Every structure is written in structure tokens, then in C-alpha cells.
PDB file of C-alpha atoms in Angstrom:
ATOM      1  CA  UNK A  77     119.386   7.617 129.179  1.00 43.00           C
ATOM      2  CA  UNK A  78     121.853   5.213 127.573  1.00 44.00           C
ATOM      3  CA  UNK A  79     124.453   6.970 125.480  1.00 44.00           C
ATOM      4  CA  UNK A  80     125.528   5.017 122.434  1.00 64.00           C
ATOM      5  CA  UNK A  81     128.935   5.968 121.134  1.00 78.00           C
ATOM      6  CA  UNK A  82     129.092   6.237 117.363  1.00 82.00           C
ATOM      7  CA  UNK A  83     131.137   3.600 115.610  1.00 84.00           C
ATOM      8  CA  UNK A  84     134.351   5.048 114.165  1.00 83.00           C
ATOM      9  CA  UNK A  85     134.681   5.108 110.392  1.00 81.00           C
ATOM     10  CA  UNK A  86     137.493   2.534 110.641  1.00 82.00           C
ATOM     11  CA  UNK A  87     135.127   0.181 112.488  1.00 87.00           C
ATOM     12  CA  UNK A  88     135.586  -1.610 115.795  1.00 90.00           C
ATOM     13  CA  UNK A  89     138.083  -4.268 116.783  1.00 92.00           C
ATOM     14  CA  UNK A  90     136.686  -7.661 117.669  1.00 93.00           C
ATOM     15  CA  UNK A  91     137.175  -6.862 121.373  1.00 94.00           C
ATOM     16  CA  UNK A  92     135.285  -3.570 121.028  1.00 93.00           C
ATOM     17  CA  UNK A  93     132.530  -5.249 119.000  1.00 93.00           C
ATOM     18  CA  UNK A  94     132.242  -7.987 121.615  1.00 94.00           C
ATOM     19  CA  UNK A  95     131.944  -5.423 124.399  1.00 94.00           C
ATOM     20  CA  UNK A  96     129.293  -3.412 122.550  1.00 92.00           C
ATOM     21  CA  UNK A  97     127.269  -6.391 121.376  1.00 91.00           C
ATOM     22  CA  UNK A  98     127.378  -8.330 124.640  1.00 92.00           C
ATOM     23  CA  UNK A  99     128.704 -11.501 123.017  1.00 92.00           C
ATOM     24  CA  UNK A 100     132.217 -12.877 123.244  1.00 95.00           C
ATOM     25  CA  UNK A 101     134.896 -12.512 120.592  1.00 95.00           C
ATOM     26  CA  UNK A 102     134.710 -16.292 120.223  1.00 95.00           C
ATOM     27  CA  UNK A 103     130.986 -15.993 119.445  1.00 92.00           C
ATOM     28  CA  UNK A 104     131.651 -13.282 116.865  1.00 93.00           C
ATOM     29  CA  UNK A 105     134.170 -15.528 115.122  1.00 92.00           C
ATOM     30  CA  UNK A 106     131.693 -18.406 115.265  1.00 90.00           C
ATOM     31  CA  UNK A 107     128.951 -16.284 113.680  1.00 89.00           C
ATOM     32  CA  UNK A 108     131.283 -15.505 110.817  1.00 88.00           C
ATOM     33  CA  UNK A 109     132.402 -19.140 110.343  1.00 88.00           C
ATOM     34  CA  UNK A 110     128.806 -20.394 110.571  1.00 86.00           C
ATOM     35  CA  UNK A 111     127.664 -18.118 107.762  1.00 82.00           C
ATOM     36  CA  UNK A 112     125.526 -15.929 109.991  1.00 84.00           C
ATOM     37  CA  UNK A 113     127.015 -12.647 108.859  1.00 82.00           C
ATOM     38  CA  UNK A 114     125.059 -10.972 106.073  1.00 83.00           C
ATOM     39  CA  UNK A 115     127.955  -8.899 104.797  1.00 82.00           C
ATOM     40  CA  UNK A 116     131.598  -9.789 104.809  1.00 84.00           C
ATOM     41  CA  UNK A 117     133.295  -8.435 107.943  1.00 87.00           C
ATOM     42  CA  UNK A 118     135.971  -5.924 106.946  1.00 86.00           C
ATOM     43  CA  UNK A 119     139.609  -6.659 107.673  1.00 90.00           C
ATOM     44  CA  UNK A 120     142.605  -4.443 108.217  1.00 86.00           C
ATOM     45  CA  UNK A 121     145.666  -4.802 106.005  1.00 86.00           C
ATOM     46  CA  UNK A 122     147.000  -7.037 108.794  1.00 89.00           C
ATOM     47  CA  UNK A 123     143.936  -9.300 108.581  1.00 88.00           C
ATOM     48  CA  UNK A 124     142.250  -8.163 111.797  1.00 91.00           C
ATOM     49  CA  UNK A 125     138.469  -7.951 111.794  1.00 91.00           C
ATOM     50  CA  UNK A 126     136.792  -4.533 111.822  1.00 91.00           C
ATOM     51  CA  UNK A 127     133.095  -4.431 112.659  1.00 92.00           C
ATOM     52  CA  UNK A 128     130.761  -1.768 111.290  1.00 91.00           C
ATOM     53  CA  UNK A 129     127.344  -0.637 112.516  1.00 89.00           C
ATOM     54  CA  UNK A 130     125.591  -3.004 110.105  1.00 89.00           C
ATOM     55  CA  UNK A 131     127.569  -5.921 111.556  1.00 90.00           C
ATOM     56  CA  UNK A 132     126.567  -4.977 115.108  1.00 91.00           C
ATOM     57  CA  UNK A 133     122.933  -4.537 114.055  1.00 91.00           C
ATOM     58  CA  UNK A 134     122.918  -8.070 112.658  1.00 91.00           C
ATOM     59  CA  UNK A 135     124.632  -9.471 115.742  1.00 91.00           C
ATOM     60  CA  UNK A 136     121.830  -7.958 117.823  1.00 92.00           C
ATOM     61  CA  UNK A 137     119.236  -9.585 115.563  1.00 93.00           C
ATOM     62  CA  UNK A 138     120.975 -12.997 115.720  1.00 90.00           C
ATOM     63  CA  UNK A 139     121.246 -12.764 119.481  1.00 92.00           C
ATOM     64  CA  UNK A 140     117.522 -12.074 119.814  1.00 94.00           C
ATOM     65  CA  UNK A 141     116.594 -14.844 117.391  1.00 96.00           C
ATOM     66  CA  UNK A 142     118.766 -17.340 119.299  1.00 94.00           C
ATOM     67  CA  UNK A 143     117.357 -16.153 122.631  1.00 95.00           C
ATOM     68  CA  UNK A 144     113.895 -16.985 121.329  1.00 97.00           C
ATOM     69  CA  UNK A 145     114.981 -20.475 120.345  1.00 96.00           C
ATOM     70  CA  UNK A 146     115.541 -20.106 116.610  1.00 96.00           C
ATOM     71  CA  UNK A 147     117.949 -22.837 115.484  1.00 94.00           C
ATOM     72  CA  UNK A 148     121.283 -21.771 113.973  1.00 91.00           C
ATOM     73  CA  UNK A 149     120.301 -23.536 110.734  1.00 93.00           C
ATOM     74  CA  UNK A 150     117.233 -21.329 110.392  1.00 95.00           C
ATOM     75  CA  UNK A 151     119.161 -18.169 111.310  1.00 93.00           C
ATOM     76  CA  UNK A 152     121.723 -19.101 108.658  1.00 92.00           C
ATOM     77  CA  UNK A 153     118.958 -19.480 106.084  1.00 95.00           C
ATOM     78  CA  UNK A 154     117.533 -16.097 107.082  1.00 95.00           C
ATOM     79  CA  UNK A 155     120.992 -14.517 106.739  1.00 92.00           C
ATOM     80  CA  UNK A 156     121.398 -16.122 103.305  1.00 93.00           C
ATOM     81  CA  UNK A 157     118.057 -14.712 102.190  1.00 95.00           C
ATOM     82  CA  UNK A 158     118.834 -11.235 103.470  1.00 93.00           C
ATOM     83  CA  UNK A 159     122.291 -11.363 101.936  1.00 90.00           C
ATOM     84  CA  UNK A 160     120.803 -12.373  98.578  1.00 93.00           C
ATOM     85  CA  UNK A 161     118.883  -9.103  98.448  1.00 94.00           C
ATOM     86  CA  UNK A 162     115.482  -8.321  96.994  1.00 96.00           C
ATOM     87  CA  UNK A 163     113.102 -10.896  95.620  1.00 97.00           C
ATOM     88  CA  UNK A 164     112.854 -13.345  98.527  1.00 97.00           C
ATOM     89  CA  UNK A 165     110.920 -11.233 101.027  1.00 98.00           C
ATOM     90  CA  UNK A 166     107.998 -13.699 101.063  1.00 98.00           C
ATOM     91  CA  UNK A 167     110.317 -16.504 102.129  1.00 98.00           C
ATOM     92  CA  UNK A 168     111.864 -14.300 104.831  1.00 97.00           C
ATOM     93  CA  UNK A 169     108.395 -13.365 106.069  1.00 98.00           C
ATOM     94  CA  UNK A 170     107.304 -17.019 106.152  1.00 98.00           C
ATOM     95  CA  UNK A 171     110.426 -17.952 108.096  1.00 98.00           C
ATOM     96  CA  UNK A 172     109.839 -15.204 110.678  1.00 98.00           C
ATOM     97  CA  UNK A 173     106.119 -15.965 110.982  1.00 98.00           C
ATOM     98  CA  UNK A 174     106.850 -19.639 111.542  1.00 98.00           C
ATOM     99  CA  UNK A 175     109.337 -18.764 114.260  1.00 98.00           C
ATOM    100  CA  UNK A 176     106.842 -16.360 115.820  1.00 98.00           C
ATOM    101  CA  UNK A 177     104.283 -19.194 115.962  1.00 98.00           C
ATOM    102  CA  UNK A 178     106.866 -21.388 117.727  1.00 98.00           C
ATOM    103  CA  UNK A 179     107.640 -18.623 120.237  1.00 98.00           C
ATOM    104  CA  UNK A 180     103.935 -18.046 120.928  1.00 98.00           C
ATOM    105  CA  UNK A 181     103.421 -21.775 121.538  1.00 98.00           C
ATOM    106  CA  UNK A 182     106.340 -21.832 124.000  1.00 97.00           C
ATOM    107  CA  UNK A 183     104.980 -18.717 125.718  1.00 98.00           C
ATOM    108  CA  UNK A 184     101.576 -20.365 126.112  1.00 98.00           C
ATOM    109  CA  UNK A 185     103.238 -23.430 127.634  1.00 98.00           C
ATOM    110  CA  UNK A 186     105.282 -21.249 129.984  1.00 98.00           C
ATOM    111  CA  UNK A 187     102.147 -19.337 131.032  1.00 98.00           C
ATOM    112  CA  UNK A 188     100.385 -22.628 131.808  1.00 98.00           C
ATOM    113  CA  UNK A 189     103.385 -23.738 133.870  1.00 98.00           C
ATOM    114  CA  UNK A 190     103.443 -20.396 135.655  1.00 98.00           C
ATOM    115  CA  UNK A 191      99.760 -20.783 136.590  1.00 98.00           C
ATOM    116  CA  UNK A 192     100.567 -24.133 138.215  1.00 98.00           C
ATOM    117  CA  UNK A 193     103.464 -22.569 140.135  1.00 98.00           C
ATOM    118  CA  UNK A 194     101.213 -19.702 141.269  1.00 98.00           C
ATOM    119  CA  UNK A 195      98.600 -22.213 142.496  1.00 97.00           C
ATOM    120  CA  UNK A 196     101.266 -24.084 144.464  1.00 95.00           C
ATOM    121  CA  UNK A 197     102.526 -20.819 145.973  1.00 96.00           C
ATOM    122  CA  UNK A 198      98.970 -19.990 146.981  1.00 95.00           C
ATOM    123  CA  UNK A 199      98.582 -23.370 148.678  1.00 93.00           C
ATOM    124  CA  UNK A 200     101.844 -22.966 150.591  1.00 94.00           C
ATOM    125  CA  UNK A 201     101.021 -19.399 151.658  1.00 95.00           C
ATOM    126  CA  UNK A 202      97.563 -20.438 152.760  1.00 93.00           C
ATOM    127  CA  UNK A 203      98.795 -23.428 154.733  1.00 91.00           C
ATOM    128  CA  UNK A 204     101.614 -21.445 156.344  1.00 92.00           C
ATOM    129  CA  UNK A 205      99.199 -18.629 157.290  1.00 93.00           C
ATOM    130  CA  UNK A 206      96.758 -21.178 158.745  1.00 91.00           C
ATOM    131  CA  UNK A 207      99.547 -22.875 160.694  1.00 89.00           C
ATOM    132  CA  UNK A 208      98.990 -26.292 159.143  1.00 87.00           C
ATOM    133  CA  UNK A 209     101.913 -26.580 156.711  1.00 84.00           C
ATOM    134  CA  UNK A 210     102.675 -29.990 158.196  1.00 83.00           C
ATOM    135  CA  UNK A 211      99.640 -31.221 156.229  1.00 73.00           C
ATOM    136  CA  UNK A 212     101.360 -30.578 152.925  1.00 83.00           C
ATOM    137  CA  UNK A 213     102.267 -33.637 150.928  1.00 77.00           C
ATOM    138  CA  UNK A 214     105.837 -34.917 151.282  1.00 74.00           C
ATOM    139  CA  UNK A 215     107.455 -37.853 149.437  1.00 74.00           C
ATOM    140  CA  UNK A 216     107.691 -41.063 151.396  1.00 67.00           C
ATOM    141  CA  UNK A 217     104.917 -40.048 153.746  1.00 56.00           C
ATOM    142  CA  UNK A 218     107.218 -37.842 155.825  1.00 50.00           C
ATOM    143  CA  UNK A 219     105.348 -35.140 157.696  1.00 47.00           C
TER     144      UNK A 219
END
């Protein structure tokens, strides 16, 4: 079972936050500059960033949204809505449902592509098992 260390009250350095979140320190800085952070990242008296649990939770969400193809512009809008607080839940829901529809469409396309790959694998296995793989199509008529 994965043990998750609690985040110290003082927060995590950018290096520690990067390690825990699986994104680089550069990416963390970018998220902040791009307006993707819902709350303002705390700073030490020396100006160094300190990340809290809420910050890491949001980084995880952003990472998943990006991994599913959500554009930064849309993630930024989502972050703005969340940061604005109550009253815009319908807009947040619509944004997430629209993205879900996009992801489902891409999944359907990937599944169709996978079926074609599986058919080709079946053809190759069958031909190799039958000993007549030289009958498979090759560009330029090469056999």
C-alpha cells in the first residue's frame, strides 16, 4: 500500500511539491503564471513558494485534465470558476461535461483504431502460422 506522507504545516518547497506531484518545478511555475492555480501559492518571507495540500490536489486535477486533452485555456477558465466560489456550478458542470464528451469521442476513435490493429495482428498471426507470410502485401510489389 502506498504511504502518503502528510504535508508539513509550513508547506512544501517547490522541489518537494514537484517530486510529490510528478511534474517539474518549471511546470509548477508555469501553472502559477498561466493562472491555473485556484488559490495563491504561499511564499516564505524570502519569497520562496510553499505548496499546501490544496495546491497539490489542484495540480493533480490539472495534470489529469491535460492528460485527457483539455486545452490550457479551458483549464484556466475552470480554475477561474472554482476560484470565484459558489454560484457558477452550472457553468463548471457544463465545462466538464463538454470535456467528457470530447474524451468519449476520442476513446471511440481509439477503440476503432485498435480493432483495425487487432485485425491486422490476426492476419499476420494466421499467415505466419500457415507458413505463407510471403503472401502479405508489401509496398512496391516486393515479396
